[in-house]
Amino acid sequence: MKNTFGNSLNLTIFGESHGPAIGAVLTGMAPGIKIDEDFIKMRLAMRAPHGQISTSRKEKDQFQILSGVFEGKTTGTPIAIIIPNKNTRSKDYQKEYLRPGHADYSAYAKYHGFQDWRGGGQFSGRVTAAIVAACSICEQVLQEKNIIIASHIKECAGIVDSDFETILGQENHADILEELNNKQFAVIDDAKGEKMQAEILKAKSQKDSVGGILETIIFGLEAGIGEPYFDSIESLLSHAVFSIPAVKAIAFGAGFQFARIKGSEANDSPTIDASADRIDQIKFASNNNGGINGGISNGMPILFSTVIKPTPSIAQKQKTVNIKTLETTDLEIVGRHDPAIIHRIRQVVNSISAFVICDFLALRYGTDYLKN
Ligand SMILES: Cc1cc2nc3c(=O)[nH]c(=O)nc-3n(C[C@H](O)[C@H](O)[C@H](O)COP(=O)(O)O)c2cc1C
């Protein structure tokens, strides 16, 4: 029952959807890192529900840093952050009806019915606010090192956004990625974003939900970071990203396309300018490998795609089992749910990826490196 992740850095999360609070403890951060609480607020706002396309459960996410930060800087001791739950409505949930697609049955099997089932308990997306709060400290650290993490909604309800290629060719790509990070609905092409949101609302009116694909870029990471085999960049990013509820698949670089192309198309050829005089000036002519070879960064942007399933709690009548009577029965879920969660999960993916990259950097250079 491990709720902790990481090597040099550790992230522990706790709390339930309708308990008094959720929270996270981040250990291993170097002393002396400046903490910008407004940045944490901004990132929490990106995960928070907004408008008709999200749940109407609105939480203020007024976090409190309990330890590990003194006079605005990290002390080097565990950073504990809590976020109170204020807007709960437990009467909407019924313990005896298993919600299809949710973790009600699997949690019951594991915890023998002792789990806090209200609002999905620990399996609720609510807990991801704690991940965002703690890991946005890692995002701040990376920004200082000119490493930018950004995700966009590559696909939602069958509508496809432009891809990162269109941004990377531009001189001001760093500003564009920053702009993307500040969008509540993170798409490169806003017209496509409008269409996606219309499809989300349509699904909602049909008492249904939709999923999609996020594409994430980690820009500015030098070559040589990562480990071969068990702790490869792909392994640890996947491990972290799969911890986010509703994530069902992840692929790096060309991903599943690799199964359909030849080696001559798949290989990324190293290139170097005629004027170059250092080996770290090597780049690659393409980036099918998503910036990773042998589990280690190759200096190209790290690129991966994450599949988010449609929100399980839908208002349509569904078949389920009543665990009290052990009878098959109809279920009509009431209460407040997201008709899509992809736009909210994008920030959780960015935040937890920032944690993983900080952890890799700390492993290579020591945790004090995070401060410089
Ligand atoms: C930010 C966020 C919000 C979520 N909102 C809901 C929701 O409103 N209703 C729901 O049924 N599931 C929601 N989920 C998804 C469930 O938590 C998730 O599907 C469930 O725990 C089962 O886990 P699995 O889908 O990974 O198997 C949300 C997830 C996240 C990350």
CSV table of C-alpha atoms and ligand atoms in Angstrom, one decimal:
chain,number,residue,atom,x,y,z
A,1,MET,CA,0.0,0.0,0.0
A,2,LYS,CA,2.7,2.4,-1.1
A,3,ASN,CA,1.8,6.0,-1.6
A,4,THR,CA,5.4,7.2,-2.2
A,5,PHE,CA,7.3,7.6,-5.4
A,6,GLY,CA,10.8,8.6,-6.4
A,7,ASN,CA,14.5,7.9,-5.9
A,8,SER,CA,16.6,11.0,-4.8
A,9,LEU,CA,13.4,12.9,-4.4
A,10,ASN,CA,10.3,11.4,-2.8
A,11,LEU,CA,6.7,12.3,-3.3
A,12,THR,CA,4.0,11.0,-0.8
A,13,ILE,CA,0.4,11.8,-1.3
A,14,PHE,CA,-2.5,11.3,1.1
A,15,GLY,CA,-6.2,12.2,1.7
A,16,GLU,CA,-9.6,11.3,0.3
A,17,SER,CA,-12.1,13.2,-1.8
A,18,HIS,CA,-14.5,13.9,1.0
A,19,GLY,CA,-12.1,13.8,4.0
A,20,PRO,CA,-11.0,17.0,5.7
A,21,ALA,CA,-8.0,17.6,3.4
A,22,ILE,CA,-5.7,16.1,0.8
A,23,GLY,CA,-2.0,16.7,0.8
A,24,ALA,CA,1.5,15.8,-0.3
A,25,VAL,CA,5.0,15.5,1.3
A,26,LEU,CA,8.0,16.3,-1.0
A,27,THR,CA,11.3,15.2,0.4
A,28,GLY,CA,14.9,15.6,-0.9
A,29,MET,CA,14.6,19.1,-2.3
A,30,ALA,CA,17.7,21.2,-1.9
A,31,PRO,CA,17.8,24.0,0.7
A,32,GLY,CA,17.5,27.5,-0.6
A,33,ILE,CA,15.1,27.1,-3.5
A,34,LYS,CA,12.8,30.2,-3.8
A,35,ILE,CA,9.2,29.2,-3.5
A,36,ASP,CA,6.7,31.3,-5.5
A,37,GLU,CA,3.3,30.6,-4.0
A,38,ASP,CA,1.5,32.5,-6.8
A,39,PHE,CA,3.0,30.0,-9.3
A,40,ILE,CA,1.6,27.1,-7.2
A,41,LYS,CA,-1.8,28.9,-7.2
A,42,MET,CA,-1.6,29.4,-11.0
A,43,ARG,CA,-0.9,25.7,-11.6
A,44,LEU,CA,-3.7,24.6,-9.3
A,45,ALA,CA,-6.0,26.8,-11.2
A,46,MET,CA,-5.1,25.0,-14.4
A,47,ARG,CA,-6.1,21.7,-12.8
A,48,ALA,CA,-9.3,23.1,-11.3
A,49,PRO,CA,-12.6,22.6,-13.0
A,50,HIS,CA,-13.9,25.4,-15.1
A,51,GLY,CA,-17.1,26.2,-17.0
A,52,GLN,CA,-19.7,23.8,-18.3
A,53,ILE,CA,-17.1,21.3,-19.5
A,54,SER,CA,-16.1,20.4,-15.9
A,55,THR,CA,-17.7,19.2,-12.7
A,56,SER,CA,-19.6,21.9,-10.7
A,57,ARG,CA,-17.7,20.9,-7.6
A,58,LYS,CA,-15.6,24.0,-7.1
A,59,GLU,CA,-12.9,23.9,-4.5
A,60,LYS,CA,-10.8,27.0,-3.7
A,61,ASP,CA,-7.6,24.9,-3.3
A,62,GLN,CA,-6.3,27.2,-0.6
A,63,PHE,CA,-3.2,25.2,0.1
A,64,GLN,CA,-1.0,25.6,3.2
A,65,ILE,CA,2.7,24.8,3.3
A,66,LEU,CA,3.2,23.3,6.8
A,67,SER,CA,6.9,22.6,6.7
A,68,GLY,CA,10.1,22.7,4.7
A,69,VAL,CA,9.8,26.4,3.7
A,70,PHE,CA,11.1,29.2,5.8
A,71,GLU,CA,11.2,32.9,4.8
A,72,GLY,CA,10.2,32.0,1.2
A,73,LYS,CA,12.9,29.4,0.6
A,74,THR,CA,13.1,25.6,1.0
A,75,THR,CA,15.0,24.5,4.1
A,76,GLY,CA,15.9,21.1,2.7
A,77,THR,CA,13.6,19.3,5.1
A,78,PRO,CA,10.3,17.6,4.0
A,79,ILE,CA,7.9,20.0,2.4
A,80,ALA,CA,4.4,19.2,3.6
A,81,ILE,CA,1.4,20.8,1.8
A,82,ILE,CA,-2.3,20.4,2.6
A,83,ILE,CA,-5.3,21.5,0.7
A,84,PRO,CA,-8.6,21.4,2.6
A,85,ASN,CA,-11.7,19.9,1.0
A,86,LYS,CA,-14.6,22.3,1.5
A,87,ASN,CA,-17.2,21.6,-1.2
A,88,THR,CA,-18.1,18.0,-0.6
A,89,ARG,CA,-21.6,16.5,-1.0
A,90,SER,CA,-21.3,12.9,0.2
A,91,LYS,CA,-25.1,12.3,0.0
A,92,ASP,CA,-24.7,11.9,-3.8
A,93,TYR,CA,-22.8,8.7,-3.4
A,94,GLN,CA,-24.1,5.3,-2.5
A,95,LYS,CA,-21.8,2.7,-1.1
A,96,GLU,CA,-23.7,-0.3,-2.3
A,97,TYR,CA,-23.8,0.5,-6.0
A,98,LEU,CA,-20.6,-0.2,-7.9
A,99,ARG,CA,-20.0,2.5,-10.5
A,100,PRO,CA,-18.9,1.0,-13.8
A,101,GLY,CA,-15.5,2.1,-14.9
A,102,HIS,CA,-14.6,3.5,-11.5
A,103,ALA,CA,-12.5,1.8,-8.8
A,104,ASP,CA,-15.4,0.9,-6.5
A,105,TYR,CA,-15.2,-2.8,-6.9
A,106,SER,CA,-11.4,-3.1,-7.0
A,107,ALA,CA,-11.0,-0.9,-4.0
A,108,TYR,CA,-13.6,-3.0,-2.2
A,109,ALA,CA,-11.7,-6.2,-3.0
A,110,LYS,CA,-8.4,-4.7,-1.8
A,111,TYR,CA,-9.6,-2.9,1.4
A,112,HIS,CA,-12.4,-5.3,2.3
A,113,GLY,CA,-15.0,-2.5,2.4
A,114,PHE,CA,-13.1,-0.3,4.9
A,115,GLN,CA,-12.1,2.2,2.2
A,116,ASP,CA,-13.6,5.7,2.3
A,117,TRP,CA,-16.0,5.4,-0.7
A,118,ARG,CA,-17.4,9.0,-0.5
A,119,GLY,CA,-16.7,10.7,-3.7
A,120,GLY,CA,-14.4,7.9,-4.8
A,121,GLY,CA,-12.2,8.3,-1.7
A,122,GLN,CA,-8.5,8.0,-2.5
A,123,PHE,CA,-9.3,7.1,-6.1
A,124,SER,CA,-10.9,10.5,-6.8
A,125,GLY,CA,-9.2,12.9,-9.2
A,126,ARG,CA,-9.4,15.4,-6.3
A,127,VAL,CA,-6.1,13.9,-4.9
A,128,THR,CA,-4.3,15.1,-8.0
A,129,ALA,CA,-4.5,18.7,-6.7
A,130,ALA,CA,-2.0,17.7,-4.0
A,131,ILE,CA,0.3,16.3,-6.7
A,132,VAL,CA,0.1,19.5,-8.7
A,133,ALA,CA,0.7,21.7,-5.5
A,134,ALA,CA,3.9,19.8,-4.6
A,135,CYS,CA,5.3,19.1,-8.1
A,136,SER,CA,4.8,22.7,-9.2
A,137,ILE,CA,7.8,23.4,-7.0
A,138,CYS,CA,9.7,21.0,-9.3
A,139,GLU,CA,8.4,22.9,-12.3
A,140,GLN,CA,9.7,26.1,-10.8
A,141,VAL,CA,13.1,24.5,-10.4
A,142,LEU,CA,13.2,23.3,-14.0
A,143,GLN,CA,12.1,26.7,-15.3
A,144,GLU,CA,15.2,28.2,-13.7
A,145,LYS,CA,17.2,25.7,-15.7
A,146,ASN,CA,15.3,26.7,-18.9
A,147,ILE,CA,13.6,23.3,-19.0
A,148,ILE,CA,10.0,23.8,-20.0
A,149,ILE,CA,7.3,21.1,-19.7
A,150,ALA,CA,4.0,21.7,-21.6
A,151,SER,CA,1.1,19.5,-22.8
A,152,HIS,CA,-1.7,20.1,-25.3
A,153,ILE,CA,-4.9,18.2,-26.0
A,154,LYS,CA,-3.8,16.4,-29.1
A,155,GLU,CA,-7.1,14.7,-29.6
A,156,CYS,CA,-10.5,14.9,-27.9
A,157,ALA,CA,-13.8,13.4,-29.1
A,158,GLY,CA,-12.3,12.7,-32.5
A,159,ILE,CA,-11.1,16.3,-33.0
A,160,VAL,CA,-7.3,16.6,-33.6
A,161,ASP,CA,-5.2,19.6,-32.7
A,162,SER,CA,-2.0,20.8,-34.6
A,163,ASP,CA,1.1,19.1,-33.3
A,164,PHE,CA,4.2,20.4,-31.5
A,165,GLU,CA,6.2,20.4,-34.7
A,166,THR,CA,4.3,23.6,-35.7
A,167,ILE,CA,5.6,25.4,-32.6
A,168,LEU,CA,9.1,24.0,-32.5
A,169,GLY,CA,10.0,25.5,-35.9
A,170,GLN,CA,9.3,29.0,-34.6
A,171,GLU,CA,11.9,31.3,-33.0
A,172,ASN,CA,9.7,32.2,-30.0
A,173,HIS,CA,8.7,28.6,-29.2
A,174,ALA,CA,9.5,29.1,-25.5
A,175,ASP,CA,6.9,31.9,-25.3
A,176,ILE,CA,4.4,29.9,-27.2
A,177,LEU,CA,4.8,26.9,-24.8
A,178,GLU,CA,4.4,29.3,-21.9
A,179,GLU,CA,1.3,30.7,-23.4
A,180,LEU,CA,0.0,27.1,-23.8
A,181,ASN,CA,0.7,26.5,-20.2
A,182,ASN,CA,-1.5,29.4,-19.3
A,183,LYS,CA,-4.5,28.3,-21.3
A,184,GLN,CA,-7.3,26.7,-19.4
A,185,PHE,CA,-8.1,24.5,-22.4
A,186,ALA,CA,-4.6,23.7,-23.7
A,187,VAL,CA,-4.7,23.4,-27.5
A,188,ILE,CA,-2.3,24.8,-30.1
A,189,ASP,CA,-5.2,25.6,-32.5
A,190,ASP,CA,-7.9,27.4,-30.6
A,191,ALA,CA,-10.5,26.8,-33.3
A,192,LYS,CA,-10.0,23.0,-32.8
A,193,GLY,CA,-10.3,23.6,-29.0
A,194,GLU,CA,-13.7,25.2,-29.6
A,195,LYS,CA,-14.8,22.2,-31.5
A,196,MET,CA,-13.6,19.8,-28.8
A,197,GLN,CA,-15.4,21.8,-26.1
A,198,ALA,CA,-18.6,21.7,-28.2
A,199,GLU,CA,-18.2,17.9,-28.4
A,200,ILE,CA,-17.7,17.7,-24.6
A,201,LEU,CA,-20.9,19.6,-24.1
A,202,LYS,CA,-22.7,17.4,-26.6
A,203,ALA,CA,-21.6,14.3,-24.7
A,204,LYS,CA,-22.7,15.9,-21.5
A,205,SER,CA,-26.2,16.7,-22.9
A,206,GLN,CA,-26.4,13.0,-23.9
A,207,LYS,CA,-25.5,12.0,-20.3
A,208,ASP,CA,-22.2,10.7,-21.5
A,209,SER,CA,-18.5,11.6,-21.4
A,210,VAL,CA,-15.4,11.7,-23.7
A,211,GLY,CA,-11.7,11.0,-23.5
A,212,GLY,CA,-8.7,11.9,-25.6
A,213,ILE,CA,-4.9,12.1,-26.0
A,214,LEU,CA,-2.5,14.5,-24.4
A,215,GLU,CA,0.8,15.2,-26.0
A,216,THR,CA,3.6,16.4,-23.6
A,217,ILE,CA,6.9,18.0,-24.4
A,218,ILE,CA,9.9,18.3,-22.1
A,219,PHE,CA,12.0,21.0,-23.8
A,220,GLY,CA,15.6,21.9,-22.9
A,221,LEU,CA,16.8,18.8,-21.1
A,222,GLU,CA,20.4,18.1,-21.9
A,223,ALA,CA,21.6,14.7,-23.3
A,224,GLY,CA,22.8,12.1,-20.9
A,225,ILE,CA,20.1,12.2,-18.2
A,226,GLY,CA,18.4,9.0,-17.3
A,227,GLU,CA,19.2,5.4,-16.6
A,228,PRO,CA,19.3,2.3,-18.8
A,229,TYR,CA,16.9,-0.6,-18.1
A,230,PHE,CA,14.7,-0.5,-15.1
A,231,ASP,CA,14.8,3.2,-14.4
A,232,SER,CA,14.8,4.5,-17.9
A,233,ILE,CA,13.2,7.8,-18.6
A,234,GLU,CA,10.3,6.0,-20.3
A,235,SER,CA,9.9,3.7,-17.3
A,236,LEU,CA,9.8,6.4,-14.6
A,237,LEU,CA,7.7,8.9,-16.6
A,238,SER,CA,5.2,6.1,-17.4
A,239,HIS,CA,5.3,4.9,-13.8
A,240,ALA,CA,4.4,8.5,-12.6
A,241,VAL,CA,1.9,9.3,-15.3
A,242,PHE,CA,0.1,6.0,-14.8
A,243,SER,CA,-0.5,7.0,-11.2
A,244,ILE,CA,-2.9,9.6,-12.5
A,245,PRO,CA,-6.5,8.2,-12.4
A,246,ALA,CA,-8.0,7.6,-15.8
A,247,VAL,CA,-4.7,7.3,-17.7
A,248,LYS,CA,-4.8,4.2,-19.8
A,249,ALA,CA,-2.0,4.3,-22.3
A,250,ILE,CA,1.3,6.1,-22.9
A,251,ALA,CA,3.6,6.2,-25.9
A,252,PHE,CA,6.9,7.8,-26.5
A,253,GLY,CA,7.9,9.6,-29.8
A,254,ALA,CA,6.4,7.8,-32.8
A,255,GLY,CA,4.9,5.3,-30.3
A,256,PHE,CA,2.6,2.8,-32.0
A,257,GLN,CA,3.6,4.2,-35.4
A,258,PHE,CA,6.9,2.3,-34.9
A,259,ALA,CA,5.0,-0.9,-35.6
A,260,ARG,CA,4.1,0.3,-39.1
A,261,ILE,CA,7.2,2.0,-40.4
A,262,LYS,CA,10.6,0.7,-41.6
A,263,GLY,CA,14.0,1.3,-39.9
A,264,SER,CA,14.9,3.7,-42.6
A,265,GLU,CA,11.9,5.9,-41.6
A,266,ALA,CA,12.2,5.3,-37.9
A,267,ASN,CA,15.8,6.1,-37.4
A,268,ASP,CA,16.8,9.6,-36.2
A,269,SER,CA,20.1,10.6,-37.9
A,270,PRO,CA,22.6,12.6,-35.9
A,271,THR,CA,23.6,15.9,-37.4
A,272,ILE,CA,26.1,18.6,-36.6
A,273,ASP,CA,26.9,22.1,-37.9
A,274,ALA,CA,30.1,22.4,-39.9
A,275,SER,CA,31.3,25.0,-37.4
A,276,ALA,CA,30.7,22.8,-34.3
A,277,ASP,CA,33.6,21.8,-32.1
A,278,ARG,CA,32.0,19.9,-29.3
A,279,ILE,CA,30.2,16.5,-29.2
A,280,ASP,CA,27.3,18.0,-27.2
A,281,GLN,CA,26.4,20.1,-30.3
A,282,ILE,CA,25.1,16.9,-32.0
A,283,LYS,CA,21.4,17.0,-32.8
A,284,PHE,CA,19.1,14.7,-34.7
A,285,ALA,CA,17.4,15.3,-38.0
A,286,SER,CA,14.1,13.8,-36.7
A,287,ASN,CA,12.7,12.9,-33.3
A,288,ASN,CA,10.9,9.6,-33.7
A,289,ASN,CA,12.5,8.4,-30.5
A,290,GLY,CA,10.9,11.2,-28.5
A,291,GLY,CA,14.3,12.5,-27.2
A,292,ILE,CA,15.2,9.2,-25.6
A,293,ASN,CA,17.6,6.4,-26.6
A,294,GLY,CA,18.6,3.5,-24.3
A,295,GLY,CA,16.5,5.1,-21.5
A,296,ILE,CA,18.7,8.2,-21.6
A,297,SER,CA,17.9,11.7,-23.0
A,298,ASN,CA,19.6,12.5,-26.3
A,299,GLY,CA,19.2,16.2,-26.2
A,300,MET,CA,16.1,16.4,-28.4
A,301,PRO,CA,12.8,17.4,-26.8
A,302,ILE,CA,11.2,14.5,-24.9
A,303,LEU,CA,7.8,13.8,-26.4
A,304,PHE,CA,5.1,11.4,-25.2
A,305,SER,CA,1.4,10.9,-25.6
A,306,THR,CA,-1.0,9.9,-22.8
A,307,VAL,CA,-4.4,8.4,-23.4
A,308,ILE,CA,-7.2,9.6,-21.0
A,309,LYS,CA,-10.3,7.5,-20.8
A,310,PRO,CA,-13.8,9.0,-20.8
A,311,THR,CA,-14.9,10.0,-17.3
A,312,PRO,CA,-16.5,6.8,-15.8
A,313,SER,CA,-19.4,8.5,-13.8
A,314,ILE,CA,-22.0,9.3,-16.4
A,315,ALA,CA,-25.7,10.1,-15.9
A,316,GLN,CA,-27.0,7.5,-18.3
A,317,LYS,CA,-28.7,4.4,-16.9
A,318,GLN,CA,-26.1,1.6,-16.6
A,319,LYS,CA,-26.1,-2.0,-15.3
A,320,THR,CA,-24.3,-2.8,-12.1
A,321,VAL,CA,-24.4,-4.9,-9.0
A,322,ASN,CA,-25.7,-3.9,-5.6
A,323,ILE,CA,-23.1,-5.3,-3.2
A,324,LYS,CA,-25.6,-5.5,-0.3
A,325,THR,CA,-28.2,-7.6,-2.1
A,326,LEU,CA,-25.8,-9.1,-4.6
A,327,GLU,CA,-28.3,-8.5,-7.4
A,328,THR,CA,-27.8,-7.0,-10.8
A,329,THR,CA,-29.5,-3.7,-10.9
A,330,ASP,CA,-29.9,-0.4,-12.8
A,331,LEU,CA,-27.8,2.6,-11.8
A,332,GLU,CA,-28.4,6.2,-12.6
A,333,ILE,CA,-25.5,8.2,-11.1
A,334,VAL,CA,-26.4,11.6,-9.7
A,335,GLY,CA,-24.1,14.3,-8.5
A,336,ARG,CA,-21.3,16.4,-9.9
A,337,HIS,CA,-18.9,14.9,-12.5
A,338,ASP,CA,-16.6,16.0,-15.3
A,339,PRO,CA,-18.0,15.2,-18.8
A,340,ALA,CA,-14.3,15.2,-19.8
A,341,ILE,CA,-11.2,15.3,-17.6
A,342,ILE,CA,-8.4,15.6,-20.2
A,343,HIS,CA,-8.2,19.4,-20.0
A,344,ARG,CA,-7.7,19.1,-16.2
A,345,ILE,CA,-5.3,16.1,-16.3
A,346,ARG,CA,-2.9,18.0,-18.6
A,347,GLN,CA,-1.6,20.0,-15.6
A,348,VAL,CA,-1.2,16.8,-13.5
A,349,VAL,CA,0.9,15.2,-16.3
A,350,ASN,CA,3.0,18.4,-16.5
A,351,SER,CA,3.5,18.5,-12.7
A,352,ILE,CA,4.3,14.9,-12.2
A,353,SER,CA,6.7,14.9,-15.2
A,354,ALA,CA,8.5,17.8,-13.6
A,355,PHE,CA,9.0,15.7,-10.5
A,356,VAL,CA,10.4,12.9,-12.5
A,357,ILE,CA,12.9,15.1,-14.4
A,358,CYS,CA,14.0,16.8,-11.1
A,359,ASP,CA,14.5,13.4,-9.6
A,360,PHE,CA,16.7,12.3,-12.6
A,361,LEU,CA,18.8,15.5,-12.3
A,362,ALA,CA,19.2,15.0,-8.6
A,363,LEU,CA,20.3,11.5,-9.2
A,364,ARG,CA,23.0,12.6,-11.6
A,365,TYR,CA,24.2,15.8,-10.0
A,366,GLY,CA,23.0,15.6,-6.4
A,367,THR,CA,20.0,17.3,-4.9
A,368,ASP,CA,21.9,20.6,-4.3
A,369,TYR,CA,22.1,20.9,-8.1
A,370,LEU,CA,18.4,21.7,-8.1
A,371,LYS,CA,19.1,25.0,-6.4
A,372,ASN,CA,21.7,26.3,-8.9
B,1,LIG,C1,-8.6,15.5,-12.4
B,1,LIG,C2,-9.5,14.3,-12.4
B,1,LIG,C3,-10.9,14.4,-12.3
B,1,LIG,C4,-11.7,13.3,-12.4
B,1,LIG,N1,-13.0,13.5,-12.3
B,1,LIG,C5,-13.8,12.4,-12.3
B,1,LIG,C6,-15.3,12.5,-12.1
B,1,LIG,O1,-15.8,13.7,-12.0
B,1,LIG,N2,-16.0,11.4,-12.1
B,1,LIG,C7,-15.5,10.2,-12.3
B,1,LIG,O2,-16.2,9.2,-12.3
B,1,LIG,N3,-14.1,10.0,-12.4
B,1,LIG,C8,-13.3,11.1,-12.4
B,1,LIG,N4,-12.0,10.9,-12.6
B,1,LIG,C9,-11.4,9.6,-12.9
B,1,LIG,C10,-11.4,8.6,-11.8
B,1,LIG,O3,-10.8,9.1,-10.7
B,1,LIG,C11,-10.8,7.2,-12.3
B,1,LIG,O4,-11.3,6.9,-13.5
B,1,LIG,C12,-11.0,6.1,-11.3
B,1,LIG,O5,-10.3,6.4,-10.1
B,1,LIG,C13,-10.6,4.8,-11.8
B,1,LIG,O6,-9.3,4.7,-12.1
B,1,LIG,P1,-8.7,4.3,-13.5
B,1,LIG,O7,-9.6,5.0,-14.5
B,1,LIG,O8,-7.3,4.8,-13.6
B,1,LIG,O9,-8.9,2.8,-13.7
B,1,LIG,C14,-11.1,12.0,-12.5
B,1,LIG,C15,-9.7,11.9,-12.6
B,1,LIG,C16,-8.9,13.0,-12.6
B,1,LIG,C17,-7.4,12.8,-12.6
